[in-house]
Coordinates of C-alpha atoms and ligand atoms in Angstrom, one line a residue:
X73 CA 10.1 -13.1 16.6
X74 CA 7.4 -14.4 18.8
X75 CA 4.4 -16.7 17.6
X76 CA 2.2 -14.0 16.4
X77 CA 1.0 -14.2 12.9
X78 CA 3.3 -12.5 10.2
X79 CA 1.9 -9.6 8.4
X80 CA 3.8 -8.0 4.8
X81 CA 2.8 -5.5 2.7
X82 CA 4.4 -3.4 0.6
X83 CA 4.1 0.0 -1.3
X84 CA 4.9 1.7 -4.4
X85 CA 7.2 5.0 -4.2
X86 CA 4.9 7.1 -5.7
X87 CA 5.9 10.4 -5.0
X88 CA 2.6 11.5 -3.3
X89 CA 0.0 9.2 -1.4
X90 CA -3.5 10.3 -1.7
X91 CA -6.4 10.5 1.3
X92 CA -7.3 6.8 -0.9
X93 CA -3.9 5.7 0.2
X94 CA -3.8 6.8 3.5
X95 CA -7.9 5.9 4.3
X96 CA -7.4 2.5 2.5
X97 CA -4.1 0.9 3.3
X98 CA -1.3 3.1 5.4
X99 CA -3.9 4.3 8.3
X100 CA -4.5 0.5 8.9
X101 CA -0.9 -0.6 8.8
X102 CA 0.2 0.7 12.2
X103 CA -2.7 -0.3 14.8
X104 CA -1.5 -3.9 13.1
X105 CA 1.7 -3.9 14.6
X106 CA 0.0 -4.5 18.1
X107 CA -1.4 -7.6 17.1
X108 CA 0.4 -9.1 14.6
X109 CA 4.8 -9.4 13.4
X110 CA 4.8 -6.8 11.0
X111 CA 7.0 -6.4 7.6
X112 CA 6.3 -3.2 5.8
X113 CA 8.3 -2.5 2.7
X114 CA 8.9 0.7 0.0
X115 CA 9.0 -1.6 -3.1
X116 CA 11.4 0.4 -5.3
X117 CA 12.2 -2.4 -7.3
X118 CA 8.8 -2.7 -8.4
X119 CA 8.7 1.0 -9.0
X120 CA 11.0 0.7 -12.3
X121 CA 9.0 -1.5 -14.3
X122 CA 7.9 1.8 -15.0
X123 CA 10.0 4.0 -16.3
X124 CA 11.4 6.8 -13.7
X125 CA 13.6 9.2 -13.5
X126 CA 16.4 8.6 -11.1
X127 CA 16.8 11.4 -8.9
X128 CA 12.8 11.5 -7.9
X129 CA 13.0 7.9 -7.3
X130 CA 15.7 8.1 -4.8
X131 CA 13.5 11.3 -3.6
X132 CA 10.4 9.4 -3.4
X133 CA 11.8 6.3 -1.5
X134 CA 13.1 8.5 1.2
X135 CA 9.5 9.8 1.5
X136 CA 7.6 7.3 1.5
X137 CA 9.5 5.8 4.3
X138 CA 9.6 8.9 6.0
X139 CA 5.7 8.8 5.7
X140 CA 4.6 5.4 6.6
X141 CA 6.7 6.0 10.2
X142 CA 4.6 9.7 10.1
X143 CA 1.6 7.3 10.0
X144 CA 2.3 5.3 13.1
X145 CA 4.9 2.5 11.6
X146 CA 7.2 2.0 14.0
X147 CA 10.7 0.8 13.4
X148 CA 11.4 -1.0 16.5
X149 CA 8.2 -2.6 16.5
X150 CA 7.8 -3.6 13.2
X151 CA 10.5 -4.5 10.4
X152 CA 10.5 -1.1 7.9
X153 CA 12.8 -1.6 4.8
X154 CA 13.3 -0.6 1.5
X155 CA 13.2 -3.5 -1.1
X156 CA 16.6 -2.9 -2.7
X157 CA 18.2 -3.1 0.3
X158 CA 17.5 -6.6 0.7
X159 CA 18.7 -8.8 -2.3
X160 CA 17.0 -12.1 -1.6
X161 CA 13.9 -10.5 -2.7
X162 CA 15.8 -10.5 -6.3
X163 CA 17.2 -13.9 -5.7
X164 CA 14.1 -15.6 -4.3
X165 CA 12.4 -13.5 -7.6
X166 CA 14.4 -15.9 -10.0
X167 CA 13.5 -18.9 -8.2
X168 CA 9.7 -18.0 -7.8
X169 CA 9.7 -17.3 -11.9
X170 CA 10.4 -21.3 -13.1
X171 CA 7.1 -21.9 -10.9
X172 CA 5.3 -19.7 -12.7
X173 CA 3.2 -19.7 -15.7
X174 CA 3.9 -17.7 -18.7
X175 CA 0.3 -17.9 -19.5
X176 CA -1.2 -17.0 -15.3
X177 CA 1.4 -13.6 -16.1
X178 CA -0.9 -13.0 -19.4
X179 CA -4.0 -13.6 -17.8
X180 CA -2.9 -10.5 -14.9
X181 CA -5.6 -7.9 -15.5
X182 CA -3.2 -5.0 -14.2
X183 CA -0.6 -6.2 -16.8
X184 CA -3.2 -5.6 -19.4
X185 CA -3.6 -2.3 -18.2
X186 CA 0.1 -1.3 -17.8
X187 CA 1.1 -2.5 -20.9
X188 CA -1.5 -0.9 -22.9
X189 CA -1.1 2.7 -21.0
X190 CA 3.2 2.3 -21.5
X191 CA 2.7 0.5 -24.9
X192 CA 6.2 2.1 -25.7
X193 CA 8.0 -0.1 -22.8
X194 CA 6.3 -3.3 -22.3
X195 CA 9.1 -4.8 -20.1
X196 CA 9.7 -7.9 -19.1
X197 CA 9.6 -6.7 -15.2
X198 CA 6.5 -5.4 -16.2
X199 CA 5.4 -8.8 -17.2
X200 CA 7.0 -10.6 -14.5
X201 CA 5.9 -8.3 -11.4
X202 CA 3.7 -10.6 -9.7
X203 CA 6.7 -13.0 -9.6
X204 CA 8.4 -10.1 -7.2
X205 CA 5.7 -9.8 -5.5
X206 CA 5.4 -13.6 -4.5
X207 CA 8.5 -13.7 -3.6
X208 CA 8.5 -10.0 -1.1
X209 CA 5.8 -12.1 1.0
X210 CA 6.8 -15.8 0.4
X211 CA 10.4 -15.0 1.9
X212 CA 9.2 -14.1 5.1
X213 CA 6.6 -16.8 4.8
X214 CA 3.9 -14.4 5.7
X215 CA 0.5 -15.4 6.8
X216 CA -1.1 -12.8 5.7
X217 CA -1.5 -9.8 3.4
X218 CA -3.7 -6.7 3.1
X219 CA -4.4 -5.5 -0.1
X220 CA -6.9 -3.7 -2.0
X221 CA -9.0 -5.0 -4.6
X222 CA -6.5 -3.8 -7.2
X223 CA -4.1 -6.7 -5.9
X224 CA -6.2 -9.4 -5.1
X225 CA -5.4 -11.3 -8.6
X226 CA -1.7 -10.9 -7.6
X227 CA -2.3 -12.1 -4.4
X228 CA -4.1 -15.5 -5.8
X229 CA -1.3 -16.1 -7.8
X230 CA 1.5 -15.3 -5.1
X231 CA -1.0 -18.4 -3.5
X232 CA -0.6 -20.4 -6.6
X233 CA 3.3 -19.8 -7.0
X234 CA 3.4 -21.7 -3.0
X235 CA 1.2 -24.4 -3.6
X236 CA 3.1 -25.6 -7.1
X237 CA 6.8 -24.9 -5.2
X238 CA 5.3 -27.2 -2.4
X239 CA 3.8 -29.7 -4.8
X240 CA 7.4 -29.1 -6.4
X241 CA 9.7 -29.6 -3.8
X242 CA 7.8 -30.9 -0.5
X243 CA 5.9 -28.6 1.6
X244 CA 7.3 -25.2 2.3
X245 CA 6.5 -21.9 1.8
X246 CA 3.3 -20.5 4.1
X247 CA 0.8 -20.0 1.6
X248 CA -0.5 -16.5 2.1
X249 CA -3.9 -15.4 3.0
X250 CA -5.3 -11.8 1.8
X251 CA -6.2 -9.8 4.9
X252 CA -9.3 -8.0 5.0
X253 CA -9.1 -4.7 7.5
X254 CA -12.1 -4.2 9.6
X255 CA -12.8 -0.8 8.9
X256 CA -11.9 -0.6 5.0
X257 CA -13.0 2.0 2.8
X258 CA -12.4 3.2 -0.6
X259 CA -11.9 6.5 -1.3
X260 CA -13.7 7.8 -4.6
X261 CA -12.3 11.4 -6.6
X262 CA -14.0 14.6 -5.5
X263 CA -14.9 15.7 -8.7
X264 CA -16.0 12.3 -10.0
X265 CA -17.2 10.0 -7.5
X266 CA -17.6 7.3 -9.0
X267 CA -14.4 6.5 -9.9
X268 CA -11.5 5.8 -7.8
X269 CA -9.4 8.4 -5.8
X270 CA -6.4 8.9 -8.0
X271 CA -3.1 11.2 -8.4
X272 CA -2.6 10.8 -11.4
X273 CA -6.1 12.6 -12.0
X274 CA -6.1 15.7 -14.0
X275 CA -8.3 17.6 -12.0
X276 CA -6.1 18.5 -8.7
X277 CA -9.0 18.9 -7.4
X278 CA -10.1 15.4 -7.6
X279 CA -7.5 14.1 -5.2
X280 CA -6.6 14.8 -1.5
X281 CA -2.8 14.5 -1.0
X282 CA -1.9 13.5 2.3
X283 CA 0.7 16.4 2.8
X284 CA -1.7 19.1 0.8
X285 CA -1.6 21.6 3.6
X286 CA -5.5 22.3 5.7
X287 CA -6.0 25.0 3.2
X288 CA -5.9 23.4 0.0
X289 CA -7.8 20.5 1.4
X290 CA -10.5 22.9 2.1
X291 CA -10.6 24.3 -0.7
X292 CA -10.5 21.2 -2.4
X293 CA -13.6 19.7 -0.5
X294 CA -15.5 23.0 -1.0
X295 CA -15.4 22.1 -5.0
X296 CA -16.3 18.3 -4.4
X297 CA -19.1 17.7 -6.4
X298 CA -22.4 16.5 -5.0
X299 CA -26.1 16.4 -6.6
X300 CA -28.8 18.6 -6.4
X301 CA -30.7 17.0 -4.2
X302 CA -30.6 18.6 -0.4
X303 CA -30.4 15.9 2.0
X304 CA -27.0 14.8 3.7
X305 CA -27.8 10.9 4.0
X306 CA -25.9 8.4 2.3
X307 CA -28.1 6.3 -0.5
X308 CA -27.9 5.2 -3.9
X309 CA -27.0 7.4 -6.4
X310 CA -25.9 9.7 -4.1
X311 CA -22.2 9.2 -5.0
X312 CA -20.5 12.6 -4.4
X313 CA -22.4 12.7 -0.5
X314 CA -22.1 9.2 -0.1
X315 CA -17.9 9.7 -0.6
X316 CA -18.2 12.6 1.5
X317 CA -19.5 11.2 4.6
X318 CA -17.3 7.7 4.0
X319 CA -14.4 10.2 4.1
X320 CA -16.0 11.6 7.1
X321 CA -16.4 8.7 8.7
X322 CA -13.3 7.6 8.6
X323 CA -11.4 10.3 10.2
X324 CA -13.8 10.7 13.0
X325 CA -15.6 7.4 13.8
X326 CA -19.0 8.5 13.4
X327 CA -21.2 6.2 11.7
X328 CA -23.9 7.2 9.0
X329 CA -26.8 7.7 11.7
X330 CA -24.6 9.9 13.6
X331 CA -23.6 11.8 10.8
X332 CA -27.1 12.4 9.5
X333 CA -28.4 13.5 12.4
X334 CA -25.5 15.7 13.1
X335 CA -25.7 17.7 9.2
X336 CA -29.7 17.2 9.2
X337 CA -31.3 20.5 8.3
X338 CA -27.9 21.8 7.6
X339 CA -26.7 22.5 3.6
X340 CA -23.6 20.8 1.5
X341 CA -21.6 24.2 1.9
X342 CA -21.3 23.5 5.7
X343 CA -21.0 19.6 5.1
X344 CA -18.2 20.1 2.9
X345 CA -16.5 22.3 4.9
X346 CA -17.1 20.2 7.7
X347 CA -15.3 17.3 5.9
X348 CA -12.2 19.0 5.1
X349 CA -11.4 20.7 8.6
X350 CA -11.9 17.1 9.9
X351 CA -9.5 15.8 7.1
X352 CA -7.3 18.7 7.4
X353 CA -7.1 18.1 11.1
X354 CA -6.6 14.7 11.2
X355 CA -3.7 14.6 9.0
X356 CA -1.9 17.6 10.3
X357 CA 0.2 14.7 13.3
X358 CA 1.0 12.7 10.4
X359 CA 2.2 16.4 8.2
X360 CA 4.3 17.2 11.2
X361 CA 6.1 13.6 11.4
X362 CA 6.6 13.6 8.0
X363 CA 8.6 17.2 8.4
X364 CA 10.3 15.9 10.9
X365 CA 11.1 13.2 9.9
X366 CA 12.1 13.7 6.3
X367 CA 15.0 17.0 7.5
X368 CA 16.4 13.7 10.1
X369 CA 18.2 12.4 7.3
X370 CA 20.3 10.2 9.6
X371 CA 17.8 9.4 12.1
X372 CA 15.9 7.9 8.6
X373 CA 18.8 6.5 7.5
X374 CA 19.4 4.3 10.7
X375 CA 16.0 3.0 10.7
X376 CA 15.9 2.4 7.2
X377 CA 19.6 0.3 7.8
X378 CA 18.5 -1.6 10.8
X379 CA 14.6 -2.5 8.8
X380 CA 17.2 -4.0 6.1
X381 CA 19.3 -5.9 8.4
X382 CA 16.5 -7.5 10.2
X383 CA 14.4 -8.2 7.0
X384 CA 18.0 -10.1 5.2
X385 CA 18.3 -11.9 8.4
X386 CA 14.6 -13.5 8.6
X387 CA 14.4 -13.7 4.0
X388 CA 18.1 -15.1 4.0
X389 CA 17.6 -18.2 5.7
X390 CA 14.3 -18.9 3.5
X391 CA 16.3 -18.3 -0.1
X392 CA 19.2 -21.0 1.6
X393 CA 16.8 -23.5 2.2
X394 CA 15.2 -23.2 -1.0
X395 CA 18.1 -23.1 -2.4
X396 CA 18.8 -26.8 -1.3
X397 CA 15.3 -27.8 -1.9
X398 CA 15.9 -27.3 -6.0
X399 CA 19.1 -28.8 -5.8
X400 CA 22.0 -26.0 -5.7
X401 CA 25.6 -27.2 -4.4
X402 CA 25.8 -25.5 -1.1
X403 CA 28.1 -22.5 -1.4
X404 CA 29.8 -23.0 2.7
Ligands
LIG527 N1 2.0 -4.5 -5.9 C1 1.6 -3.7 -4.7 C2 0.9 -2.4 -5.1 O1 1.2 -1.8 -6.1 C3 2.8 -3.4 -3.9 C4 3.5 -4.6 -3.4 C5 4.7 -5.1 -3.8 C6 3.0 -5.5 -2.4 N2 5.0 -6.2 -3.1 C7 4.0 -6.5 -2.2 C8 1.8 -5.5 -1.6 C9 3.8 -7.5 -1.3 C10 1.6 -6.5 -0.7 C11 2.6 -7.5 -0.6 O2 0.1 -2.0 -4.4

């Protein structure tokens, strides 16, 4: 790999991304990979500290790889695995865990709210997450990550989990810096905006999925609610618009002024419609892609293979060094 910084990230296979998903992280992933090494991962592993069934998991790893190459990831640019496939994220996981803190895992806000939503299966995975997660970017000593606000604490202690190895052992691992995309945006439900964009909404009409086809994301946008004020212009209190036109925004380029002027003297029926035939447009490449590339089962399958291959390559000669670092007998 060439001197460019390193990039990792890594996402859940959820089953279905939202627009939040796509506005917020995958749609920035891509236009990375011109700048920067790249290492994009479909964390499955991480995926069972909740429980899920089987079959859909399998399902929803194949898509979400599938989907983050719809979305511009590409293989032979960047390094595209599933984390499975590549065991020194497990071994590296163990290693990472005896640098870390029983009490920094209690203190892990989103472990809080897992456990208390799945009080039936507090796992110790559950508990011990963050430690996976330190050790998907601290194998390929990555310079930086981007992640949402939702990770940010993980990230910190990812940082943590370096520092005390390198006070540990003598200076190692790259300690990881959170990367902030330039055009970032968060993505807030239709029907109540002020809280985040989410699947697992009740309301399907709160959510955009990224493969909802353009008439159900017009319908969808029709129903957003707004306020009963008149005015497209995005201000305080305006939530509902104010999500609209950051939604807007983002798939066109236009910046608030521009979008004013353009919907001034015009009503929210035509603003919301607007809005979704943008959306609805500007996902139908990545739709097609995906179809694509999800009945190319082998295709898939070969860039999933090769991703692997690279990523054990680059993460295997990290977990042998640390391995001599804490003291194992060499096994050659
Ligand atoms: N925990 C992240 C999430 O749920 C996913 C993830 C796993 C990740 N490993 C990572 C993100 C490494 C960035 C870097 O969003």
């Amino acid at each position: 790999m060439s001197d460019k910084k390193l990039i990792f990230s890594g996402i859940q296979p959820t089953g279905t991304f939202t627009l939040g998903n796509y506005i917020g992280a995958i749609r920035n992933w891509a236009p990375l990979q011109e700048e920067y090494n790249c290492i994009y991962s479909i964390v499955d592993m991480h995926a069972i500290t909740v429980r899920q069934d089987p079959v859909k998991l399998r399902q929803n790893s194949l898509e979400a790889y599938a989907l983050i190459m719809a979305c511009g990831i590409d293989p032979e640019k960047s390094i595209a695995f599933i984390q499975s496939h590549v065991k020194t994220h497990a071994e590296l996981n163990w290693i990472l865990a005896c640098s870390t803190q029983f009490g920094e895992l209690s203190r892990m806000t989103q472990f809080k709210d897992k456990s208390a939503k799945h009080a039936d299966d507090v796992n110790a995975g559950l508990f011990t997450y963050p430690v996976l997660m330190a050790a998907d970017i601290l194998a390929y000593n990555a310079d930086l990550v981007p992640v949402g606000v939702d990770q940010k604490q993980h990230l910190e202690l990812a940082r943590n989990i370096a520092q005390r190895f390198n006070q540990k052992y003598g200076d190692f691992f790259t300690v990881p810096e959170p990367y902030i995309p330039k055009v970032g945006a968060k993505v807030m439900s239709l029907q109540e905006p002020t809280k985040k964009m989410s699947k697992s909404d009740d309301n399907p009409n709160a959510c955009i999925l990224i493969l909802d086809d353009k008439d159900t994301i017009i319908r969808k946008f029709k129903r957003a609610v707004t306020d009963s004020d008149m005015e497209i212009c995005y201000r305080e209190g305006k939530d509902g618009i104010n999500n609209l036109m950051t939604i807007y925004s983002a798939v066109t380029s236009k910046n608030y002024e521009e979008i004013e002027k353009e919907f001034a003297g015009k009503g929210y029926g035509d603003f919301k419609i607007a809005v979704g035939e943008a959306v609805a447009d500007h996902l139908q490449p990545v739709r097609d892609n995906f179809t694509r590339l999800i009945n190319d089962k082998a295709y898939l399958k070969e860039c999933y293979t090769k991703g692997a291959e690279k990523a054990l390559r680059i993460s295997q000669k990290t977990v042998s060094k640390v391995y001599r670092k804490v003291g194992f007998v060499d096994a050659r």
